[in-house]
Amino acid sequence: MTGTWSLLRLVLRRDRLLMPLWIVCLAIAPMGYLSSIKAAYPDAAARQHFYDLNASSATFLVRNGPLYGSSVGNLLAWQCGFVPVVVGLIALLTVVRHTRTEEEAGRRELTGATVVGRHAGLAAAVLAACGACLVYGILVGLGVGAQGVPFAGAFALGLGFSLAGWVFAAVGAVAAQLTWGASGARGAGIGVLVLAFLLRAAGDSGSAGWLAWLSPIGWAHRMRPFAGEQWWVLLLAVSATGSLVVLAVALSARRDLGAALLPARLGRSGARASLRSPLALAWRLQRGTLLVWTGCLALVGLLMGGVAQNVAETMRDNKAVADVLSRLGGGGGVMDAYLAGTMTLFGLAAAGYAVQATLKLRAEEAGGRAEPVLATAVGRIGWALAHLTFALAGSAFLLTVTGLATGLAYGASLVPAALAQLPAVWVLAGLSTLLVGLVPRFAAAAWGLLGAFLLLSLVGSALRWNEVVLGISPFQHLARLPGGTFSVTPVLWLVAIALVAGIGGLAALRRRDIPVG
């Protein structure tokens, strides 16, 4: 383990922008939820009514987990039911990025040539991810507890989020040893995360409650914040994390640097004719990401559409809740406001896909795979446009499928409402292209922009922040459909911004050196 602390400082330096950003943005969200809950349910009778309607709803149980009571803290913990999944995903991706991605880029070999132990890089990545999750959990506990709810429940809530991050950081460490390449490790880790969510959902919504105990996400709910905290559940997370890290170290010792324990699938000796173009190559590289995003968002769309009627019944007599929902979206009734807010969430998710698809340009460049392609008759602009096609058209496809899935569960067509989010999604793609072209070393800051827009659109709208501040987010300028009034002018402005940013990024990419380390 020689050199672990030096490599840990290197990891923290490289993530000095991204890591604090996700910690602060995600920590603010529960505080905003708590303020909204207090405004929407100011008395015990209103909270009890909400509890009576939703505590046994199978769809709500699948989405958010069990609702243990009707106090403000209980409603907050239930509202944050999906946060452990997000924290687990971030922790998993952080570990894969600083282990397997480093090997792919050849940087692990360079650091390994210095005075560092064989497993120092793995240890540094896990420590950084787990430390970030712990800081996040403490911030949530302090922030929520300062708003008048019991500190014991607040810290149980925050540490429940942390424990999910710890376990999936260790899952990422194991996945990095098994598969060839960072994409395979990410796919395997995300597969485990999805399985954990499904086990938790099956256990909470069915009679086989023991299934939830097989899931680290279920453990976060079994901490029971604000409902008789079960602190011993933390021991499960610590034990599982320690066991998985030990397994990752043992597996790492059994493989060569850059190799994997699972056998690689051999490809064709020659490329098919259909693969001999920049667009075809981009499709081959992007298709897995697009299909995963589409499947996940379609599933979420089915859940959100399925609970729409429950939401209408819950909010029918609650003007405070209707007011909060109307600020999130929709100018019509409560149902329109709920669906419009849901479409905003899907738009933000599609923007996440667009950012990832655009940053594939930077990943190919940094991995040394862009140079062989550009050494042929393929030009830089053509190569970049092939990938941007999937950022733009892929996000449209993603929103179309999500709108169809949500409308199928709800019983009405919601594709136009979903596609209304597309101009703001394209703005994120354009800004990501600009970062890749102008400042490639800081291209990952595109995720920071998405996080800022997420904060403004969700928390800022609910808490009535200043309109000028909220207007920074492109999602604030879109028509709130269904129920709102569609206007062409904001759409044209957003498309123009996306075009200017995208063209600027392509022009900078054409003139700068490739690769830039």
XYZ file of C-alpha atoms in Angstrom:
517
model
C 0.000 0.000 0.000
C 3.032 2.285 -0.299
C 2.065 5.561 -1.946
C -1.659 5.274 -1.205
C -1.883 8.727 0.370
C 0.022 10.334 -2.491
C -2.329 8.749 -5.022
C -5.303 9.756 -2.872
C -4.157 13.384 -3.064
C -3.858 12.964 -6.838
C -7.419 11.619 -7.071
C -8.765 14.479 -4.965
C -6.872 17.005 -7.038
C -8.260 15.624 -10.276
C -11.795 15.649 -8.847
C -11.421 18.995 -7.075
C -14.296 20.479 -9.105
C -16.579 17.534 -9.788
C -16.587 15.950 -6.328
C -17.534 19.055 -4.288
C -20.148 19.918 -6.894
C -22.081 16.661 -6.645
C -21.754 16.609 -2.858
C -23.165 20.121 -2.433
C -25.893 19.799 -5.088
C -27.165 16.484 -3.720
C -26.954 17.758 -0.137
C -29.121 20.778 -0.952
C -31.871 18.610 -2.440
C -33.101 17.010 0.849
C -33.121 20.446 2.479
C -35.292 21.768 -0.338
C -37.588 18.754 -0.063
C -37.993 19.368 3.666
C -38.998 22.996 3.129
C -41.519 21.957 0.479
C -43.005 19.270 2.734
C -43.450 21.743 5.584
C -45.210 24.167 3.249
C -47.375 21.511 1.621
C -48.360 19.670 4.833
C -48.368 22.255 7.632
C -50.332 20.172 10.148
C -50.544 16.589 11.361
C -53.951 16.015 9.757
C -52.657 16.816 6.258
C -49.639 14.570 6.748
C -51.802 11.733 8.054
C -54.078 12.046 5.027
C -51.058 11.724 2.748
C -49.856 8.699 4.709
C -53.244 6.962 4.575
C -53.438 7.339 0.799
C -49.882 6.321 -0.089
C -48.450 4.017 2.571
C -49.870 0.931 0.859
C -49.565 2.064 -2.774
C -47.570 -0.620 -4.573
C -46.326 1.788 -7.242
C -45.130 4.322 -4.684
C -43.445 1.540 -2.705
C -41.574 0.438 -5.820
C -40.393 3.966 -6.545
C -39.624 5.387 -3.088
C -39.628 2.493 -0.635
C -41.593 2.098 2.598
C -43.298 5.024 4.337
C -42.886 4.408 8.063
C -45.037 7.222 9.473
C -46.690 10.579 8.901
C -44.192 12.939 10.556
C -42.283 15.538 8.552
C -39.144 13.426 8.875
C -40.932 10.289 7.659
C -42.219 12.078 4.573
C -38.746 13.483 3.887
C -37.075 10.069 4.137
C -39.707 8.628 1.819
C -39.359 11.485 -0.667
C -35.594 10.835 -0.780
C -36.108 7.132 -1.454
C -34.252 7.211 -4.786
C -31.222 9.134 -3.482
C -29.291 5.973 -2.407
C -29.406 4.814 -6.032
C -27.913 8.105 -7.235
C -25.184 8.114 -4.576
C -24.351 4.473 -5.309
C -24.063 5.225 -9.023
C -21.746 8.185 -8.441
C -19.513 6.191 -6.080
C -19.328 3.270 -8.505
C -18.403 5.475 -11.463
C -15.808 7.336 -9.382
C -13.962 4.120 -8.517
C -14.086 2.795 -12.092
C -12.809 6.131 -13.405
C -9.779 6.137 -11.128
C -8.941 2.458 -11.614
C -9.912 0.859 -14.892
C -10.025 4.085 -16.904
C -6.532 4.928 -15.651
C -5.304 1.569 -16.911
C -6.915 2.080 -20.324
C -5.299 5.505 -20.700
C -1.862 4.163 -19.715
C -1.534 6.444 -16.689
C -1.675 3.585 -14.199
C 1.456 2.132 -15.749
C 3.287 5.440 -15.305
C 2.327 5.811 -11.631
C 3.100 2.130 -11.092
C 6.660 2.749 -12.270
C 7.222 4.989 -9.243
C 7.478 3.958 -5.588
C 3.877 2.822 -5.085
C 2.407 -0.485 -4.063
C 0.508 -2.721 -6.455
C -2.848 -1.992 -4.829
C -2.247 1.649 -3.894
C -4.273 2.992 -6.831
C -7.246 0.779 -5.983
C -7.096 1.778 -2.325
C -6.884 5.490 -3.176
C -9.918 5.313 -5.472
C -12.039 3.478 -2.890
C -10.965 5.837 -0.093
C -11.788 8.898 -2.185
C -15.242 7.604 -3.137
C -16.116 6.428 0.374
C -14.799 9.644 1.915
C -16.917 11.740 -0.446
C -20.009 9.679 0.421
C -19.311 10.097 4.140
C -18.911 13.874 3.788
C -22.154 13.954 1.829
C -24.007 11.993 4.519
C -22.723 14.291 7.268
C -23.723 17.404 5.310
C -27.222 15.997 4.822
C -27.478 15.224 8.545
C -26.342 18.703 9.563
C -28.451 20.517 6.966
C -31.650 18.585 7.608
C -31.191 18.591 11.395
C -30.733 22.356 11.392
C -34.263 22.720 9.973
C -35.976 21.561 13.127
C -36.268 17.792 12.753
C -34.537 15.349 15.169
C -30.798 15.150 14.562
C -30.793 11.384 15.153
C -33.157 10.845 12.241
C -31.322 13.405 10.101
C -27.992 11.627 10.544
C -29.605 8.218 10.029
C -30.942 9.557 6.734
C -27.556 10.938 5.663
C -25.564 7.891 6.742
C -28.057 5.656 4.959
C -27.133 7.459 1.760
C -23.462 7.075 2.629
C -23.700 3.326 3.219
C -25.173 2.814 -0.254
C -22.227 4.738 -1.685
C -19.693 2.685 0.298
C -21.044 -0.645 -0.915
C -21.238 0.362 -4.564
C -17.777 1.912 -4.441
C -16.593 -1.563 -3.471
C -18.749 -3.099 -6.228
C -17.001 -0.809 -8.708
C -13.622 -1.974 -7.375
C -14.554 -5.614 -8.014
C -16.036 -4.889 -11.456
C -12.803 -3.120 -12.456
C -10.901 -6.381 -11.981
C -13.283 -8.596 -13.924
C -13.903 -6.938 -17.267
C -11.897 -5.658 -20.202
C -12.080 -1.902 -20.279
C -13.826 0.773 -18.276
C -17.074 0.473 -20.254
C -17.383 -3.194 -19.296
C -16.689 -2.385 -15.656
C -19.294 0.367 -15.675
C -21.826 -1.943 -17.317
C -21.241 -4.712 -14.778
C -21.424 -2.312 -11.839
C -24.598 -0.639 -13.088
C -26.108 -4.082 -13.635
C -25.521 -4.875 -9.957
C -27.022 -1.505 -9.005
C -30.168 -2.195 -11.047
C -30.453 -5.657 -9.492
C -30.163 -4.111 -6.018
C -32.941 -1.643 -6.835
C -35.193 -4.420 -8.159
C -34.588 -6.552 -5.057
C -35.452 -3.592 -2.834
C -38.571 -2.829 -4.871
C -39.715 -6.454 -4.865
C -39.177 -6.749 -1.125
C -41.021 -3.523 -0.299
C -43.975 -3.997 -2.634
C -44.578 -7.742 -2.214
C -44.963 -10.316 0.499
C -41.315 -11.442 0.341
C -39.950 -8.591 2.458
C -36.715 -10.477 3.069
C -35.637 -9.659 -0.519
C -35.042 -6.037 0.490
C -32.450 -7.237 3.012
C -30.383 -8.601 0.110
C -29.992 -5.091 -1.314
C -27.671 -2.313 -0.087
C -30.369 0.126 -1.197
C -32.799 -1.745 1.032
C -30.354 -1.362 3.926
C -30.515 2.423 3.557
C -34.297 2.258 4.001
C -33.943 -0.200 6.902
C -31.992 2.411 8.823
C -35.531 3.730 9.512
C -34.686 7.451 9.868
C -37.219 9.279 12.063
C -38.955 5.952 12.790
C -36.871 4.299 15.511
C -33.406 4.327 13.959
C -31.696 0.940 13.506
C -28.014 1.898 13.720
C -26.828 -1.687 13.579
C -27.670 -1.748 9.847
C -24.499 0.304 9.352
C -22.542 -2.812 10.335
C -24.006 -4.643 7.336
C -22.740 -1.936 5.003
C -19.293 -1.757 6.590
C -18.945 -5.551 6.516
C -20.094 -5.814 2.903
C -17.805 -2.967 1.836
C -14.812 -4.493 3.598
C -15.490 -7.934 2.135
C -15.850 -6.616 -1.403
C -12.675 -4.528 -1.128
C -10.747 -7.572 0.107
C -12.154 -9.527 -2.854
C -11.124 -6.745 -5.256
C -7.575 -6.763 -3.870
C -7.387 -10.556 -4.202
C -8.640 -10.420 -7.789
C -6.241 -7.590 -8.633
C -3.331 -9.727 -7.469
C -4.344 -12.475 -9.920
C -4.302 -10.414 -13.125
C -1.798 -8.459 -15.156
C -2.016 -4.708 -15.527
C -4.459 -3.914 -18.322
C -5.830 -7.460 -18.390
C -9.049 -8.877 -16.928
C -10.162 -12.056 -15.226
C -13.132 -12.625 -17.516
C -12.176 -13.695 -21.047
C -12.497 -11.152 -23.816
C -14.872 -11.817 -26.694
C -12.924 -12.044 -29.927
C -14.121 -9.802 -32.726
C -14.117 -10.307 -36.481
C -10.823 -10.345 -38.339
C -12.199 -7.709 -40.706
C -14.786 -4.992 -40.298
C -18.159 -5.270 -41.958
C -18.912 -2.880 -44.793
C -21.538 -1.245 -42.589
C -18.838 -0.261 -40.095
C -16.654 1.617 -42.553
C -17.835 5.162 -41.853
C -17.485 7.595 -38.933
C -21.235 7.398 -38.233
C -21.189 3.600 -38.163
C -18.245 3.608 -35.781
C -19.988 6.149 -33.561
C -23.095 3.928 -33.521
C -20.984 0.953 -32.486
C -19.475 2.989 -29.625
C -22.658 4.772 -28.549
C -25.370 2.145 -28.947
C -24.894 0.466 -25.570
C -25.152 3.769 -23.720
C -28.268 4.782 -25.650
C -30.026 1.468 -25.055
C -29.262 1.490 -21.315
C -30.514 5.071 -20.884
C -33.622 4.303 -22.930
C -34.491 1.162 -20.979
C -33.972 2.811 -17.586
C -35.967 5.957 -18.420
C -38.775 3.943 -20.019
C -39.068 1.941 -16.799
C -39.143 5.134 -14.725
C -41.720 6.556 -17.134
C -43.991 3.574 -16.542
C -43.692 4.097 -12.796
C -44.328 7.847 -12.955
C -47.290 7.432 -15.263
C -48.707 4.683 -13.086
C -48.760 6.825 -9.943
C -50.297 9.881 -11.633
C -53.833 9.073 -10.494
C -52.598 8.503 -6.926
C -50.952 11.919 -7.023
C -54.172 13.573 -8.161
C -56.113 11.914 -5.348
C -53.503 12.893 -2.773
C -53.212 16.516 -3.865
C -56.827 17.244 -4.754
C -57.628 19.148 -1.575
C -54.144 20.444 -0.790
C -53.648 23.893 -2.314
C -50.108 24.191 -0.941
C -49.007 21.065 -2.778
C -50.739 22.220 -5.937
C -48.825 25.504 -5.681
C -45.480 23.702 -5.303
C -46.245 21.472 -8.279
C -47.319 24.424 -10.409
C -43.926 26.045 -9.818
C -42.231 22.861 -10.992
C -44.357 22.687 -14.134
C -47.767 22.919 -15.719
C -50.093 25.826 -15.677
C -53.310 23.819 -15.482
C -54.644 21.515 -12.794
C -52.706 19.408 -10.336
C -52.492 16.511 -12.784
C -51.029 18.711 -15.516
C -48.579 20.208 -13.023
C -47.441 16.749 -11.913
C -46.985 15.509 -15.477
C -45.190 18.697 -16.541
C -42.828 18.387 -13.576
C -42.230 14.765 -14.548
C -41.374 15.832 -18.099
C -38.854 18.321 -16.685
C -37.189 15.479 -14.795
C -37.028 13.417 -17.971
C -35.573 16.384 -19.827
C -32.808 16.689 -17.244
C -32.152 12.954 -17.514
C -31.993 13.163 -21.318
C -29.532 16.041 -20.917
C -27.379 13.665 -18.860
C -27.350 11.249 -21.787
C -26.527 14.069 -24.222
C -23.582 15.153 -22.057
C -22.272 11.590 -21.845
C -22.631 11.055 -25.600
C -20.830 14.329 -26.354
C -18.012 13.648 -23.906
C -17.362 10.404 -25.793
C -15.345 12.653 -28.120
C -13.015 13.524 -25.267
C -12.851 9.915 -24.073
C -11.811 8.712 -27.530
C -9.199 11.453 -27.745
C -7.760 10.867 -24.273
C -7.689 7.101 -24.834
C -5.607 7.503 -27.985
C -8.329 6.018 -30.202
C -9.156 9.211 -32.086
C -5.717 9.545 -33.725
C -5.890 6.300 -35.775
C -9.330 7.291 -37.063
C -8.221 10.816 -37.971
C -5.095 9.445 -39.669
C -7.410 8.103 -42.400
C -9.517 10.137 -44.797
C -11.882 11.026 -41.943
C -11.794 14.707 -41.007
C -12.124 16.114 -37.516
C -15.484 17.736 -38.143
C -16.949 14.583 -39.690
C -15.664 12.486 -36.791
C -17.114 14.885 -34.235
C -20.452 15.244 -36.023
C -20.850 11.461 -36.086
C -20.796 11.395 -32.275
C -22.874 14.563 -31.929
C -25.550 12.921 -34.063
C -26.201 10.574 -31.182
C -26.134 13.361 -28.615
C -28.837 15.226 -30.593
C -30.912 12.538 -32.312
C -30.317 10.046 -29.502
C -31.747 12.423 -26.905
C -34.805 12.952 -29.118
C -35.282 9.202 -29.377
C -34.834 8.872 -25.627
C -37.498 11.471 -24.865
C -39.878 9.948 -27.426
C -39.684 6.498 -25.872
C -39.976 7.935 -22.360
C -43.039 9.976 -23.343
C -44.607 6.874 -24.889
C -43.942 4.779 -21.775
C -45.296 7.427 -19.406
C -48.355 8.002 -21.581
C -48.975 4.264 -21.846
C -49.135 3.949 -18.061
C -51.152 7.158 -17.647
C -53.539 6.613 -20.537
C -52.797 9.603 -22.772
C -50.171 10.682 -25.297
C -47.288 12.532 -23.630
C -44.740 12.439 -26.459
C -45.187 16.155 -27.375
C -44.743 17.134 -23.713
C -41.559 15.074 -23.524
C -40.149 16.455 -26.782
C -40.789 20.000 -25.552
C -37.699 19.493 -23.346
C -35.456 18.872 -26.359
C -34.172 22.459 -26.968
C -32.783 22.668 -23.413
C -31.188 19.231 -23.830
C -29.481 20.427 -26.999
C -28.138 23.464 -25.138
C -26.300 21.074 -22.796
C -24.955 19.151 -25.795
C -23.756 22.400 -27.384
C -22.056 23.606 -24.202
C -20.397 20.198 -23.784
C -19.063 20.447 -27.341
C -17.719 23.909 -26.578
C -15.851 22.594 -23.537
C -14.417 19.657 -25.510
C -13.184 22.017 -28.219
C -11.898 24.925 -26.138
C -10.790 23.455 -22.804
C -10.645 19.674 -23.235
C -8.915 19.154 -19.878
C -12.032 20.552 -18.178
C -14.612 18.879 -20.418
C -16.011 17.026 -17.382
C -17.279 20.420 -16.149
C -20.265 19.733 -18.438
C -21.557 17.483 -15.649
C -21.239 20.446 -13.309
C -23.427 22.539 -15.616
C -26.033 19.793 -15.613
C -25.893 19.618 -11.819
C -26.377 23.390 -11.563
C -29.383 23.307 -13.910
C -30.807 20.388 -11.934
C -30.488 22.383 -8.725
C -32.118 25.457 -10.245
C -34.969 23.582 -11.915
C -35.944 21.408 -8.949
C -34.884 22.987 -5.670
C -34.801 26.611 -6.846
C -38.264 26.494 -8.385
C -39.816 24.842 -5.344
C -38.234 27.416 -2.996
C -39.111 30.455 -5.143
C -35.583 31.631 -5.873
C -35.099 34.874 -7.787
C -36.390 34.645 -11.373
C -33.123 35.990 -12.775
C -31.184 33.215 -11.053
C -33.677 30.559 -12.144
C -33.463 31.854 -15.712
C -29.871 30.624 -15.953
C -31.278 27.151 -16.513
C -32.508 26.595 -20.085
C -35.234 24.322 -18.718
C -36.915 27.335 -17.091
C -37.720 28.828 -20.502
C -39.608 25.864 -21.903
C -43.376 25.462 -22.187
C -44.792 23.516 -19.213
C -46.622 20.778 -21.067
C -49.192 19.407 -20.649
C -51.287 22.290 -19.380
C -49.019 25.169 -20.341
C -48.886 27.431 -23.382
C -46.374 26.603 -26.086
C -44.292 29.484 -27.440
C -41.936 29.314 -30.416
C -39.675 32.205 -29.363
C -37.897 30.495 -26.408
C -37.413 27.382 -28.538
C -35.718 29.384 -31.282
C -33.468 31.142 -28.780
C -32.420 27.885 -27.124
C -31.743 26.192 -30.461
C -29.696 29.227 -31.520
C -27.641 29.049 -28.311
C -27.061 25.336 -28.858
C -25.961 25.957 -32.456
C -23.588 28.789 -31.556
C -22.005 26.776 -28.748
C -21.752 23.644 -30.884
C -20.255 25.450 -33.889
C -17.804 27.257 -31.607
C -16.741 23.946 -30.098
C -16.279 22.327 -33.514
C -14.254 25.296 -34.764
C -11.982 25.111 -31.721
C -11.627 21.328 -32.123
C -10.596 21.798 -35.749
C -7.807 24.228 -34.834
C -6.307 22.712 -31.677
C -3.879 19.836 -31.184
C -5.150 16.270 -30.841
C -4.614 14.727 -28.409
C -4.433 17.176 -25.508
C -3.547 15.308 -22.324
